[in-house]
Tab-separated table of C-alpha atoms and ligand atoms in Angstrom:
chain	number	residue	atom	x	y	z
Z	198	UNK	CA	-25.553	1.344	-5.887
Z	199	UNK	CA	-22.922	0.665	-8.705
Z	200	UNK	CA	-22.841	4.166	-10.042
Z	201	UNK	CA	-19.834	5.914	-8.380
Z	202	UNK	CA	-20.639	9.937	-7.641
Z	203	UNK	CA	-17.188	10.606	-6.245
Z	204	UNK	CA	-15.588	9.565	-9.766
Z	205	UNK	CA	-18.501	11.748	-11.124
Z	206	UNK	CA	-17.857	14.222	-8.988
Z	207	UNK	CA	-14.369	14.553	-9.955
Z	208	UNK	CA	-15.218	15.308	-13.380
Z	209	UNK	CA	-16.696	18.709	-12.765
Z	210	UNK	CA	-15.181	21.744	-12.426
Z	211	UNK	CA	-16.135	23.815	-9.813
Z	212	UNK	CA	-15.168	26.764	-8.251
Z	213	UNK	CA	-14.101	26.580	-4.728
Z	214	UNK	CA	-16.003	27.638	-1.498
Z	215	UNK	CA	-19.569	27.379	-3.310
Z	216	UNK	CA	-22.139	24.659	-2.883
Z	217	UNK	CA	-23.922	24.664	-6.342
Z	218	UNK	CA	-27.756	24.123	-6.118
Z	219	UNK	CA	-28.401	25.406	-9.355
Z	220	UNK	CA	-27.731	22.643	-12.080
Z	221	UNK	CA	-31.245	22.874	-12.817
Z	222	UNK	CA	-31.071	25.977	-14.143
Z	223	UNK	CA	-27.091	25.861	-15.621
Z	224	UNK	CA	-25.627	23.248	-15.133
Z	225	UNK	CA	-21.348	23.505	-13.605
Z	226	UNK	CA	-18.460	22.926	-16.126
Z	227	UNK	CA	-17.291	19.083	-16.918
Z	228	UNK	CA	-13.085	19.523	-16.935
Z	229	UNK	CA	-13.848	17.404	-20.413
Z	230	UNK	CA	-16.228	20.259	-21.998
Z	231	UNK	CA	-12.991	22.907	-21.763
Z	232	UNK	CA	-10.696	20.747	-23.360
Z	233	UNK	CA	-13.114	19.720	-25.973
Z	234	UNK	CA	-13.932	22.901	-27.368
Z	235	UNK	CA	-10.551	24.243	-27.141
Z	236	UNK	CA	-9.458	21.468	-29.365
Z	237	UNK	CA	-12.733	21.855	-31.960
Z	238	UNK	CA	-11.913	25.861	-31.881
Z	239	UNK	CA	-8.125	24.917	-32.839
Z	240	UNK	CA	-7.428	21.518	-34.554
Z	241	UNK	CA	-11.116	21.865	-36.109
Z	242	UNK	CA	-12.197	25.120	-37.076
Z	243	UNK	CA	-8.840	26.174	-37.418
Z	244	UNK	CA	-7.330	23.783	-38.927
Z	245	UNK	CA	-9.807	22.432	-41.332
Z	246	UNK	CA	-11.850	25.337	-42.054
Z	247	UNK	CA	-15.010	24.488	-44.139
Z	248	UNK	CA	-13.956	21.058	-44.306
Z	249	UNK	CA	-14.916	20.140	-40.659
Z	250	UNK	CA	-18.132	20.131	-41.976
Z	251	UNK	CA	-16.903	16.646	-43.749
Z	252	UNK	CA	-13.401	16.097	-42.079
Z	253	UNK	CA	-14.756	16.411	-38.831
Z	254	UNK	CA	-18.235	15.208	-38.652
Z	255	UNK	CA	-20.231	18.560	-37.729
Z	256	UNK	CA	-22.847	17.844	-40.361
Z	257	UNK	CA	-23.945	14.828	-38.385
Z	258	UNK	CA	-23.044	15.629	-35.069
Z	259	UNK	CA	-26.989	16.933	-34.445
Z	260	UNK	CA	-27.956	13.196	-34.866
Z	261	UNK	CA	-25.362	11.538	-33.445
Z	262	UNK	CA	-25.555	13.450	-30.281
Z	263	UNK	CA	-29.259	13.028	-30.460
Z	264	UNK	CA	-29.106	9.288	-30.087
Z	265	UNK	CA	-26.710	9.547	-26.904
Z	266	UNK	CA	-29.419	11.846	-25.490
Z	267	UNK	CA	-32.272	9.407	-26.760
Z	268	UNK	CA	-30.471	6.556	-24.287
Z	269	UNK	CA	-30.926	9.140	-21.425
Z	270	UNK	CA	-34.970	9.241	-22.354
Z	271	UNK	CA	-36.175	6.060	-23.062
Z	272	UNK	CA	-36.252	6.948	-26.759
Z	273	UNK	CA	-35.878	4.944	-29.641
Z	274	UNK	CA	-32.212	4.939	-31.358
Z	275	UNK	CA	-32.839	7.809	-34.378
Z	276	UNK	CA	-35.360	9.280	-33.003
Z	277	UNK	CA	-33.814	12.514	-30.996
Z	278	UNK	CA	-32.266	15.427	-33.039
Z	279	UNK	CA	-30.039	18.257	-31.852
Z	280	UNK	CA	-30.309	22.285	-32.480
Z	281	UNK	CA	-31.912	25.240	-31.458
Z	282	UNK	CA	-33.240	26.499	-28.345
Z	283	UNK	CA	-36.121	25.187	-26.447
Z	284	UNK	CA	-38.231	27.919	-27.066
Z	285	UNK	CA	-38.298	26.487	-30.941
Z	286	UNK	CA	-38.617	22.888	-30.154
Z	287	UNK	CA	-41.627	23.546	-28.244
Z	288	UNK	CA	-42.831	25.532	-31.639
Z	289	UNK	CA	-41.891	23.192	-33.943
Z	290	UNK	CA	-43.288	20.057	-32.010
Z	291	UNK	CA	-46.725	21.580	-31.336
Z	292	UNK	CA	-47.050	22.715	-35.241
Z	293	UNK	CA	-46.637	19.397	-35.788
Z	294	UNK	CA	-48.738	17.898	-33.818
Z	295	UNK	CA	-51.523	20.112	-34.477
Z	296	UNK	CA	-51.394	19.636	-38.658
Z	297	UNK	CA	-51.524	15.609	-37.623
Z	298	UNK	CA	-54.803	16.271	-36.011
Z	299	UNK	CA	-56.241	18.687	-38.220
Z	300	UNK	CA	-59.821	18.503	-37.449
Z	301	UNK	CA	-59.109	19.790	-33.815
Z	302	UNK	CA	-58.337	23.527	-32.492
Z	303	UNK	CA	-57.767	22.783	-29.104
Z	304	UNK	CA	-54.423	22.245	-27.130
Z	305	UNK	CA	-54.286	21.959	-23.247
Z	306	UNK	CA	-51.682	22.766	-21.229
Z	307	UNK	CA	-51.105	23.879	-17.469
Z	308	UNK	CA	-51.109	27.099	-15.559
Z	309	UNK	CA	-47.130	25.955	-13.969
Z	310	UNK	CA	-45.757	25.518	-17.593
Z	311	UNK	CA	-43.274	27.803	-17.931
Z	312	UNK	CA	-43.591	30.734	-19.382
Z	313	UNK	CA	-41.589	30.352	-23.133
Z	314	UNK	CA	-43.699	26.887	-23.805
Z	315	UNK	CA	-47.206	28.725	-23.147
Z	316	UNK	CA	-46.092	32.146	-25.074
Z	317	UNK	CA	-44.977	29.798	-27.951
Z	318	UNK	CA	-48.449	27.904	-27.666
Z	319	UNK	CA	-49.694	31.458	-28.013
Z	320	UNK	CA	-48.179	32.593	-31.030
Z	321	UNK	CA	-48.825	29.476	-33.043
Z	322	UNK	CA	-52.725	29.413	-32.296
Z	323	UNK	CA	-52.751	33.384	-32.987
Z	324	UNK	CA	-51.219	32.633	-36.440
Z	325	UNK	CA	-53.394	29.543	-36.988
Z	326	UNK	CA	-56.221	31.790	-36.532
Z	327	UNK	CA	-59.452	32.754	-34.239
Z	328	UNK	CA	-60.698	29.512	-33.775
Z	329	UNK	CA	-57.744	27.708	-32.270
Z	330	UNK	CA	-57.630	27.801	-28.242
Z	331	UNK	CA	-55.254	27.413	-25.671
Z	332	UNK	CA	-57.052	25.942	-22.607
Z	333	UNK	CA	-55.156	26.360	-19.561
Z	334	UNK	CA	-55.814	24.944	-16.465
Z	335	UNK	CA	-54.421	23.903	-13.066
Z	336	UNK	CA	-52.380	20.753	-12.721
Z	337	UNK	CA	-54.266	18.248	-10.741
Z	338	UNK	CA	-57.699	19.823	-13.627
Z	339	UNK	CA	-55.441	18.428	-16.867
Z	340	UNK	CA	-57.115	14.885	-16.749
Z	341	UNK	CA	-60.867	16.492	-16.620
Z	342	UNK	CA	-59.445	19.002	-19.611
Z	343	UNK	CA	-59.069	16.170	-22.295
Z	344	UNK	CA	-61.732	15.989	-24.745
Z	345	UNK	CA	-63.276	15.457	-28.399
Z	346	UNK	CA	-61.900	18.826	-29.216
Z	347	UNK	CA	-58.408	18.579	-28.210
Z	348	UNK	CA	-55.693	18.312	-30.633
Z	349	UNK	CA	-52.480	18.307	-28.559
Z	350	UNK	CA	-52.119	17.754	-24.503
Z	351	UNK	CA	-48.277	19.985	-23.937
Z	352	UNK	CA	-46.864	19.250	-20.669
Z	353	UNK	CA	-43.866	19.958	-18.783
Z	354	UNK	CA	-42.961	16.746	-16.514
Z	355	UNK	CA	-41.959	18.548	-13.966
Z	356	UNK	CA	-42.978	21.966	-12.993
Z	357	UNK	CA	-39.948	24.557	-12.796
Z	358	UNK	CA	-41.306	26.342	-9.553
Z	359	UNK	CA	-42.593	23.513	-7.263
Z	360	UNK	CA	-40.690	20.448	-9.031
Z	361	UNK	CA	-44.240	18.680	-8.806
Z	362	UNK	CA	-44.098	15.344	-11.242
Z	363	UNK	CA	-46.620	14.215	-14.007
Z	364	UNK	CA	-47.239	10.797	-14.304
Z	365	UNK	CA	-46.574	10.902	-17.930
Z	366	UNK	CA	-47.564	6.829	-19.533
Z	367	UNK	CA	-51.136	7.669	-17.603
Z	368	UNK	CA	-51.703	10.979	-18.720
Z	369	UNK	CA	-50.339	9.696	-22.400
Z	370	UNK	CA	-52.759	7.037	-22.049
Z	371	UNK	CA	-55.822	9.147	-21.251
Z	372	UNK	CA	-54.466	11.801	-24.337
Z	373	UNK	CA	-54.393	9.350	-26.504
Z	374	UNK	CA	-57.975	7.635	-25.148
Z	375	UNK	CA	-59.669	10.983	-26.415
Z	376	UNK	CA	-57.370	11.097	-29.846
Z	377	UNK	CA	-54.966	13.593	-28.771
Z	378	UNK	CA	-51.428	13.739	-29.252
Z	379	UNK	CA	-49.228	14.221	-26.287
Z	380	UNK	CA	-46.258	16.499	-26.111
Z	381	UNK	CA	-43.487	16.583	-23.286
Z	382	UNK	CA	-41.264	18.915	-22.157
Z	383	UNK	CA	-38.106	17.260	-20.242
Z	384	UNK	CA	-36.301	20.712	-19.810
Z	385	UNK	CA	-36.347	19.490	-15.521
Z	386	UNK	CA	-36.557	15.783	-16.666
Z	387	UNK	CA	-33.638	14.897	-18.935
Z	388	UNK	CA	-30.632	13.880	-17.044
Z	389	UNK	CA	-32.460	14.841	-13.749
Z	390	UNK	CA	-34.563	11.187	-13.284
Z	391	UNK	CA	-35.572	7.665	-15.774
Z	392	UNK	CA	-37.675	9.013	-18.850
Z	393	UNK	CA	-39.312	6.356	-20.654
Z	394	UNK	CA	-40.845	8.282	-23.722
Z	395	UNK	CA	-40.984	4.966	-25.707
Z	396	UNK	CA	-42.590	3.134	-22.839
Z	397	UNK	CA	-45.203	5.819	-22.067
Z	398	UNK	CA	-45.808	6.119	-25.813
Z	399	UNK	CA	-45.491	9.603	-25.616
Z	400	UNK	CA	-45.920	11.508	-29.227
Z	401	UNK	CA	-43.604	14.235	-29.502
Z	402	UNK	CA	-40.584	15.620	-26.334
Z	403	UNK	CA	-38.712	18.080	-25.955
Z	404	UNK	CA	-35.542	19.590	-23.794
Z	405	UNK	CA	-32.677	21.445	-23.226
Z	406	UNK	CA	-29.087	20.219	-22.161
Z	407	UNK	CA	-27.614	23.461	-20.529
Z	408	UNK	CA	-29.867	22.400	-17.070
Z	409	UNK	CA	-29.179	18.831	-16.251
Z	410	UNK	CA	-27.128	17.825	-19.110
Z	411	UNK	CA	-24.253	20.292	-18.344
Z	412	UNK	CA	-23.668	21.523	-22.083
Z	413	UNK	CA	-22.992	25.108	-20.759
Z	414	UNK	CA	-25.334	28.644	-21.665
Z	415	UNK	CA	-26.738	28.283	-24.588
Z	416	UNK	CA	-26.566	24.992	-25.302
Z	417	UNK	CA	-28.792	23.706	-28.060
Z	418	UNK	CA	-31.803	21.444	-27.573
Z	419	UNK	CA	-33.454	18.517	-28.461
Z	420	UNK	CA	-36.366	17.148	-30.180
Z	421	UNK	CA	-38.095	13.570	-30.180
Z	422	UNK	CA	-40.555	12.394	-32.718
Z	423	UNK	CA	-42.278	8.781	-32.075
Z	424	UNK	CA	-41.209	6.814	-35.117
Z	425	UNK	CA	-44.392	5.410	-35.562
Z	426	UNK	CA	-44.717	9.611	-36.354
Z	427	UNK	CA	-41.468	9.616	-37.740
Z	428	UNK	CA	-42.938	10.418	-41.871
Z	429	UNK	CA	-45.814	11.797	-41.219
Z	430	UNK	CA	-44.640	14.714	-38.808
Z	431	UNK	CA	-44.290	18.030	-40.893
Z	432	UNK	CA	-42.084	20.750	-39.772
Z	433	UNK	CA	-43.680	23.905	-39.614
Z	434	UNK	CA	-40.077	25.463	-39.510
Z	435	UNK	CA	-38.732	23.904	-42.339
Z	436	UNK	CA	-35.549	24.975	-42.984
Z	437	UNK	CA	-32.442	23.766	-45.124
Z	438	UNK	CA	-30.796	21.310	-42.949
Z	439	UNK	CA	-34.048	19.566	-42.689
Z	440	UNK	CA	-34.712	19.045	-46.204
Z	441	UNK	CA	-34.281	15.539	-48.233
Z	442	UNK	CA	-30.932	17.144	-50.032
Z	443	UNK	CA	-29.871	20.150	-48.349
Z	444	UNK	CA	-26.992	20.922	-51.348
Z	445	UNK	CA	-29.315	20.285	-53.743
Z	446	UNK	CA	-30.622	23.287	-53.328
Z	447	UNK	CA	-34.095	23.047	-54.351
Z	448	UNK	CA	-36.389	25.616	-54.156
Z	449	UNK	CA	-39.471	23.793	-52.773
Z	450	UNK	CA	-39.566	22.210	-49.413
Z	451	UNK	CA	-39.158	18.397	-48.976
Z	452	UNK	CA	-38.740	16.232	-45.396
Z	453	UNK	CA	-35.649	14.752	-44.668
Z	454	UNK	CA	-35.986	11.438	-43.576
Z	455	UNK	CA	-36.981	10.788	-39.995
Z	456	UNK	CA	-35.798	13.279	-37.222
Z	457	UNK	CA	-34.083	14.935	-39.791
Z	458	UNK	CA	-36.520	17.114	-40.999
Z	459	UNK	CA	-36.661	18.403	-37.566
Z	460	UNK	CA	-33.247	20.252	-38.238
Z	461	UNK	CA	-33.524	23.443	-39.419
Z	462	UNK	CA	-30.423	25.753	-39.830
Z	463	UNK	CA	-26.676	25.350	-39.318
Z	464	UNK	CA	-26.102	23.618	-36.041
Z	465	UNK	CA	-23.742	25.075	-33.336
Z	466	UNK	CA	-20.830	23.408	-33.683
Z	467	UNK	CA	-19.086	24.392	-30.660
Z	468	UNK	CA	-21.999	24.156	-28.228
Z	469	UNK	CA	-22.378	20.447	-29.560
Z	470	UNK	CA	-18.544	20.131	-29.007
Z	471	UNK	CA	-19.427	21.384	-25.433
Z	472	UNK	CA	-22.656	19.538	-24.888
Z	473	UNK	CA	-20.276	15.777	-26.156
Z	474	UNK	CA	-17.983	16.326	-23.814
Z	475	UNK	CA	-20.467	16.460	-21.276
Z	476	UNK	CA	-22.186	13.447	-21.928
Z	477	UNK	CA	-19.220	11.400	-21.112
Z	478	UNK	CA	-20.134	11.425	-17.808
Z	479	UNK	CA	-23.343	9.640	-18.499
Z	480	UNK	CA	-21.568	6.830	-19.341
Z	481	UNK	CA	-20.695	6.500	-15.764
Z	482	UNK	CA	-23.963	6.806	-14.225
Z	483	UNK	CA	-26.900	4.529	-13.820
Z	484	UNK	CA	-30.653	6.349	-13.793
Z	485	UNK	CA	-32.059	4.399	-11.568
Z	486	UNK	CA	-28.787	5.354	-8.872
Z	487	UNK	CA	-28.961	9.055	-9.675
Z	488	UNK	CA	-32.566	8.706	-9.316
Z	489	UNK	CA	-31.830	7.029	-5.814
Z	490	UNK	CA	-29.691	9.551	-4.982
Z	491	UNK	CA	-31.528	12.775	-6.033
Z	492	UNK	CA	-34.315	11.838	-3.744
Z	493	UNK	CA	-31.887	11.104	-0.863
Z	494	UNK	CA	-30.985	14.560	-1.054
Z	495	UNK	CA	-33.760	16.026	-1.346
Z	496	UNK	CA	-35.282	14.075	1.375
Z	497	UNK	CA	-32.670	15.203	3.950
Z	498	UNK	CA	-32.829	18.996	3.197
Z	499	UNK	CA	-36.569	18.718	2.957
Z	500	UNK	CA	-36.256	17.059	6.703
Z	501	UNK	CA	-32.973	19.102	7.859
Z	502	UNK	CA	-35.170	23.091	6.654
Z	503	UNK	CA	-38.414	22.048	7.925
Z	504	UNK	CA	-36.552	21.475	11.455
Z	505	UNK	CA	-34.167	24.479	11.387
Z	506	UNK	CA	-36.484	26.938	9.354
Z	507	UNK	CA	-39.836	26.895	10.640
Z	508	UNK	CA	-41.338	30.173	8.274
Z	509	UNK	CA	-40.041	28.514	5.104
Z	510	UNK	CA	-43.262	26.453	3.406
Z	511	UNK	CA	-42.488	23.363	1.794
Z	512	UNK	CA	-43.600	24.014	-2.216
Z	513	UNK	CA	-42.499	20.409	-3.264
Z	514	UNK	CA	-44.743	17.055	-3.183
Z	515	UNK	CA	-43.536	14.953	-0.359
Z	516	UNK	CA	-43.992	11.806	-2.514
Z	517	UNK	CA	-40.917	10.755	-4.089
Z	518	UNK	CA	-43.284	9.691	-7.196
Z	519	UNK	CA	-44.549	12.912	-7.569
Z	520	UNK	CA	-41.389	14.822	-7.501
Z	521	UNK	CA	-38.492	15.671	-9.886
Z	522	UNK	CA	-34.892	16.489	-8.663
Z	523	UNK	CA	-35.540	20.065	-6.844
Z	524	UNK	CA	-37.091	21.214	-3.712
Z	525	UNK	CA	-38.677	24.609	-3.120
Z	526	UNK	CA	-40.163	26.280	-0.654
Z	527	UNK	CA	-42.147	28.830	-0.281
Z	528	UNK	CA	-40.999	32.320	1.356
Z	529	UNK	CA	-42.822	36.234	1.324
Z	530	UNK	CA	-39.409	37.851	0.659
Z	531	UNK	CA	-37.916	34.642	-1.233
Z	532	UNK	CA	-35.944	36.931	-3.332
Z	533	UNK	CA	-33.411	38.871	-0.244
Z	534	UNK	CA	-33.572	35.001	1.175
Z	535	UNK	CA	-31.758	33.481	-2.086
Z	536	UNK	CA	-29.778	37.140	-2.156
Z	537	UNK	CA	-28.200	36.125	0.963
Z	538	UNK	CA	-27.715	32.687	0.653
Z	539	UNK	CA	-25.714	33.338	-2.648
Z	540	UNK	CA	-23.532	35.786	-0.568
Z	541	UNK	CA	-22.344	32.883	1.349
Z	542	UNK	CA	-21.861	30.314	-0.801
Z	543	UNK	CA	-24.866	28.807	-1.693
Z	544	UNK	CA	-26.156	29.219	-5.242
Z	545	UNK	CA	-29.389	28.402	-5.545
Z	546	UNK	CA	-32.652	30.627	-7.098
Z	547	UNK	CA	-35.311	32.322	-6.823
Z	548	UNK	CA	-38.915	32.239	-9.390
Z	549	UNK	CA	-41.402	34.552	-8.745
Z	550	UNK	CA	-43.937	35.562	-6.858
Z	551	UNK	CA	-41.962	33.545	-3.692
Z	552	UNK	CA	-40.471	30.261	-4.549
Z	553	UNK	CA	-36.334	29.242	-3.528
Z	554	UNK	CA	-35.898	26.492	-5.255
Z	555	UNK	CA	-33.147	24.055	-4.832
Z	556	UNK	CA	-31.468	21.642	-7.521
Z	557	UNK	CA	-29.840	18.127	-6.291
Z	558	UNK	CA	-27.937	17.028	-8.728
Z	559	UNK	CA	-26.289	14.027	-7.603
Z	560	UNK	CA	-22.993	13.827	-10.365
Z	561	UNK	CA	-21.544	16.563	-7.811
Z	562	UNK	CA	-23.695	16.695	-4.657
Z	563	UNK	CA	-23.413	14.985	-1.738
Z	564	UNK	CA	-24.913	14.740	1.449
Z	565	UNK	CA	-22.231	16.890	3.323
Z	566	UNK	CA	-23.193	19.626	0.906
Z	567	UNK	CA	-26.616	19.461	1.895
Z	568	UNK	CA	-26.191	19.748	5.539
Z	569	UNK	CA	-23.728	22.808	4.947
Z	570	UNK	CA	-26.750	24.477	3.139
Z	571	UNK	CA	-29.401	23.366	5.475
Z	572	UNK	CA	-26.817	24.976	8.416
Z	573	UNK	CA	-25.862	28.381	6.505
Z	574	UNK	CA	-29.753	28.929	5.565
Z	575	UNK	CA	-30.928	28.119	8.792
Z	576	UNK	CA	-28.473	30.772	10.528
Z	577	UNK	CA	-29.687	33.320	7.882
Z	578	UNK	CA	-32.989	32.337	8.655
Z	579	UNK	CA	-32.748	32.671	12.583
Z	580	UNK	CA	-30.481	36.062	12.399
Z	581	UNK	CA	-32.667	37.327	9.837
Z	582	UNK	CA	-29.593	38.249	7.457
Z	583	UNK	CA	-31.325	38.590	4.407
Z	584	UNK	CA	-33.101	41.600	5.965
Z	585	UNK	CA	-30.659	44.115	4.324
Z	586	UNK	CA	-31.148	46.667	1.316
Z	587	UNK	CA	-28.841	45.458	-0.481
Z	588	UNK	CA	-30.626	41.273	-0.773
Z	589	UNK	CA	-33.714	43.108	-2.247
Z	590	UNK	CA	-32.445	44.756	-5.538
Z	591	UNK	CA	-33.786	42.562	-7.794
Z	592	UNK	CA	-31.110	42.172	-10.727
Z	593	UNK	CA	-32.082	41.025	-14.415
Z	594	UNK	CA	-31.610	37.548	-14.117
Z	595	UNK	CA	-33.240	36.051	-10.595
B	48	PLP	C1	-35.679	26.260	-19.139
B	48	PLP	C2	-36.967	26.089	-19.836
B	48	PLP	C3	-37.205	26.692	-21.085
B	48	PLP	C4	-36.212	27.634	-21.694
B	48	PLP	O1	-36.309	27.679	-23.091
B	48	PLP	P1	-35.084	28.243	-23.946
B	48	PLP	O2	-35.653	28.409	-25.295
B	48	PLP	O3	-33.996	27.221	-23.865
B	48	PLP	O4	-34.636	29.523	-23.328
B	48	PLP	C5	-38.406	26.407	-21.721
B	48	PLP	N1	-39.328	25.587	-21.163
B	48	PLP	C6	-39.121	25.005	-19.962
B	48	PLP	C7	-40.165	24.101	-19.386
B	48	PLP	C8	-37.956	25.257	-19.256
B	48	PLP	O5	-37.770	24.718	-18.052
């Protein structure tokens, strides 16, 4: 292994006394991210005013920052673009996709996508009208879904609540053998294991950076475009930044070249600030090590909870092929469980209906961390200390 995770370690900030099993959902605070935006809010904004948008680069950083992610993905060199959240790349990538295949209504996707990407789905077929469908089915039925009909396959790689992989190149590959375009969503993928979009010839991806990519809450996301789609893809949300000459200030619509069309307001300048920072560490770090080491981890709290915690159920495939960089498992009151894990140190989560799931993140995890958590749940576990009133108020945010 030539990647070194105590010199990655070292470049996170994180608080003491907690053993963070959460970068999957936000990921912990690079030491580089604080000083960075400090010195954008300052010598930047500050200082330059309206010309950072010149002076400093911002108008460009959405592309630039896109092709550090797009090394992270397997993805062609200008063919990622920052901004927005998620929630609108999924949008924007589908409406695309769906005008390139005109003659089809149909788009398949899976009962574990989350939530945002199926509502989204939704929305567009409602306003596309009656005779667009969203066929939904269960993971291991997607294959048998694909048909004539099909316009657009939308995936997530890996499922939020059980961490269960796709084999995206074959599913790609049976898309495209019945004409439809596939669409990936790397929100658990992207910095998390190897993503080879160009390899698996996959049509449109997209992801967020605040889970394994450490840009901090709200940090903006990304969108890929095959370049063999490149000039052909419209954006349905076509909006200034994404036209041909965005000071010329035409009144009708016209693609910017490439990915650049896919930009559509005024990107946020000091969550990209945050989000560059953090990518320095990925300098430092080989895929196929963190990849290596996720699955170590995982592997020896999968072994270490299934010996200590017999009423917890295993959610996650067993096969390292088959699995992303989480573990979950399976627990009737799930919710008090995580409650009183938190309360002693151990932040990890909880998705309903009864899934604790567990993020290894290797930049700052090691195994010592994992056998503290496998030790601390097992006592809570054994004593039953989650059994208390105050583990089963469920707050907003679970
Ligand atoms: C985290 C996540 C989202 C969240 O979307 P936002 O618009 O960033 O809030 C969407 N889809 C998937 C698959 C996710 O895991």
């Amino acid at each position: 292994m030539k990647t070194d995770f105590s010199a990655t370690r070292a470049m996170f900030d994180l608080p003491e006394g907690v053993i963070y099993l959460d970068g999957n959902s936000l990921g912990p605070l690079p030491k580089a991210a604080q000083a960075r935006v400090a010195e954008v809010v300052g010598r930047e904004w500050g200082g330059m005013l309206i010309r950072g948008w010149t002076q400093a680069g911002w108008m460009e950083q959405p592309r630039r920052l896109g092709d550090r992610i797009a090394r992270l993905i397997g993805a062609e060199p200008g063919s990622v673009v920052m901004g927005d959240t998620l929630s609108i790349k999924v949008y924007q990538a589908l409406a695309s996709a769906l005008e390139m295949n005109a003659g089809r209504r149909v788009v398949v996707s899976d009962s574990g996508n989350f939530p945002s990407d199926l509502y989204m789905a939704q929305g567009l077929l409602r306003s596309l009208g009656p005779d667009y469908q969203l066929r939904v089915v269960a993971p291991e039925e997607v294959p048998g879904a694909l048909d004539d009909d099909v316009a657009a396959l939308m995936l997530t790689e890996v499922d939020y609540r059980t961490g269960r992989k796709y084999d995206m190149a074959a599913l790609t590959a049976r898309a495209h053998e019945v004409g439809a375009l596939a669409l990936w969503d790397l929100a658990h993928s992207a910095g998390a294991l190897p993503v080879r979009l160009a390899e698996a010839r996959a049509d449109f991806a997209v992801g967020c950076t605040y889970k394994y990519l450490n840009s901090g809450p709200g940090g903006p996301a990304f969108i890929y475009v095959a370049p063999r789609h490149a000039e052909t893809a419209r954006p349905a949300l076509a909006g200034w930044m994404g036209h041909e000459a965005p000071f010329a200030f035409d009144p009708d619509y016209r693609p910017g070249r490439g990915i650049e069309r896919m930009r559509v307001g005024t990107p946020p300048i000091l969550q990209l600030a945050a989000l560059e920072a953090a990518l320095e560490v990925w300098d430092h770090v080989d895929m196929r090590d963190l990849r290596a080491r996720s699955l170590e981890l995982g592997d020896r709290f999968i072994a270490g909870v299934e010996a200590a915690c017999p009423d917890l159920v295993l959610a996650t495939p067993r096969v390292h092929e088959e699995r992303g960089s989480q573990v979950s498992f399976r627990h009737p009151e799930g919710y008090a469980v995580m409650q009183a894990l938190i309360a002693e140190g151990v932040i990890g989560d909880f998705r309903a209906p009864d899934i604790l799931r567990f993020g290894f993140t290797p930049l700052y995890l090691g195994l010592e961390e994992v056998d503290r958590a496998v030790e601390i749940l097992a006592r809570i576990m054994a004593e039953k200390l989650w059994d208390r009133p105050e583990f089963k108020t469920r707050a907003v945010v679970t």
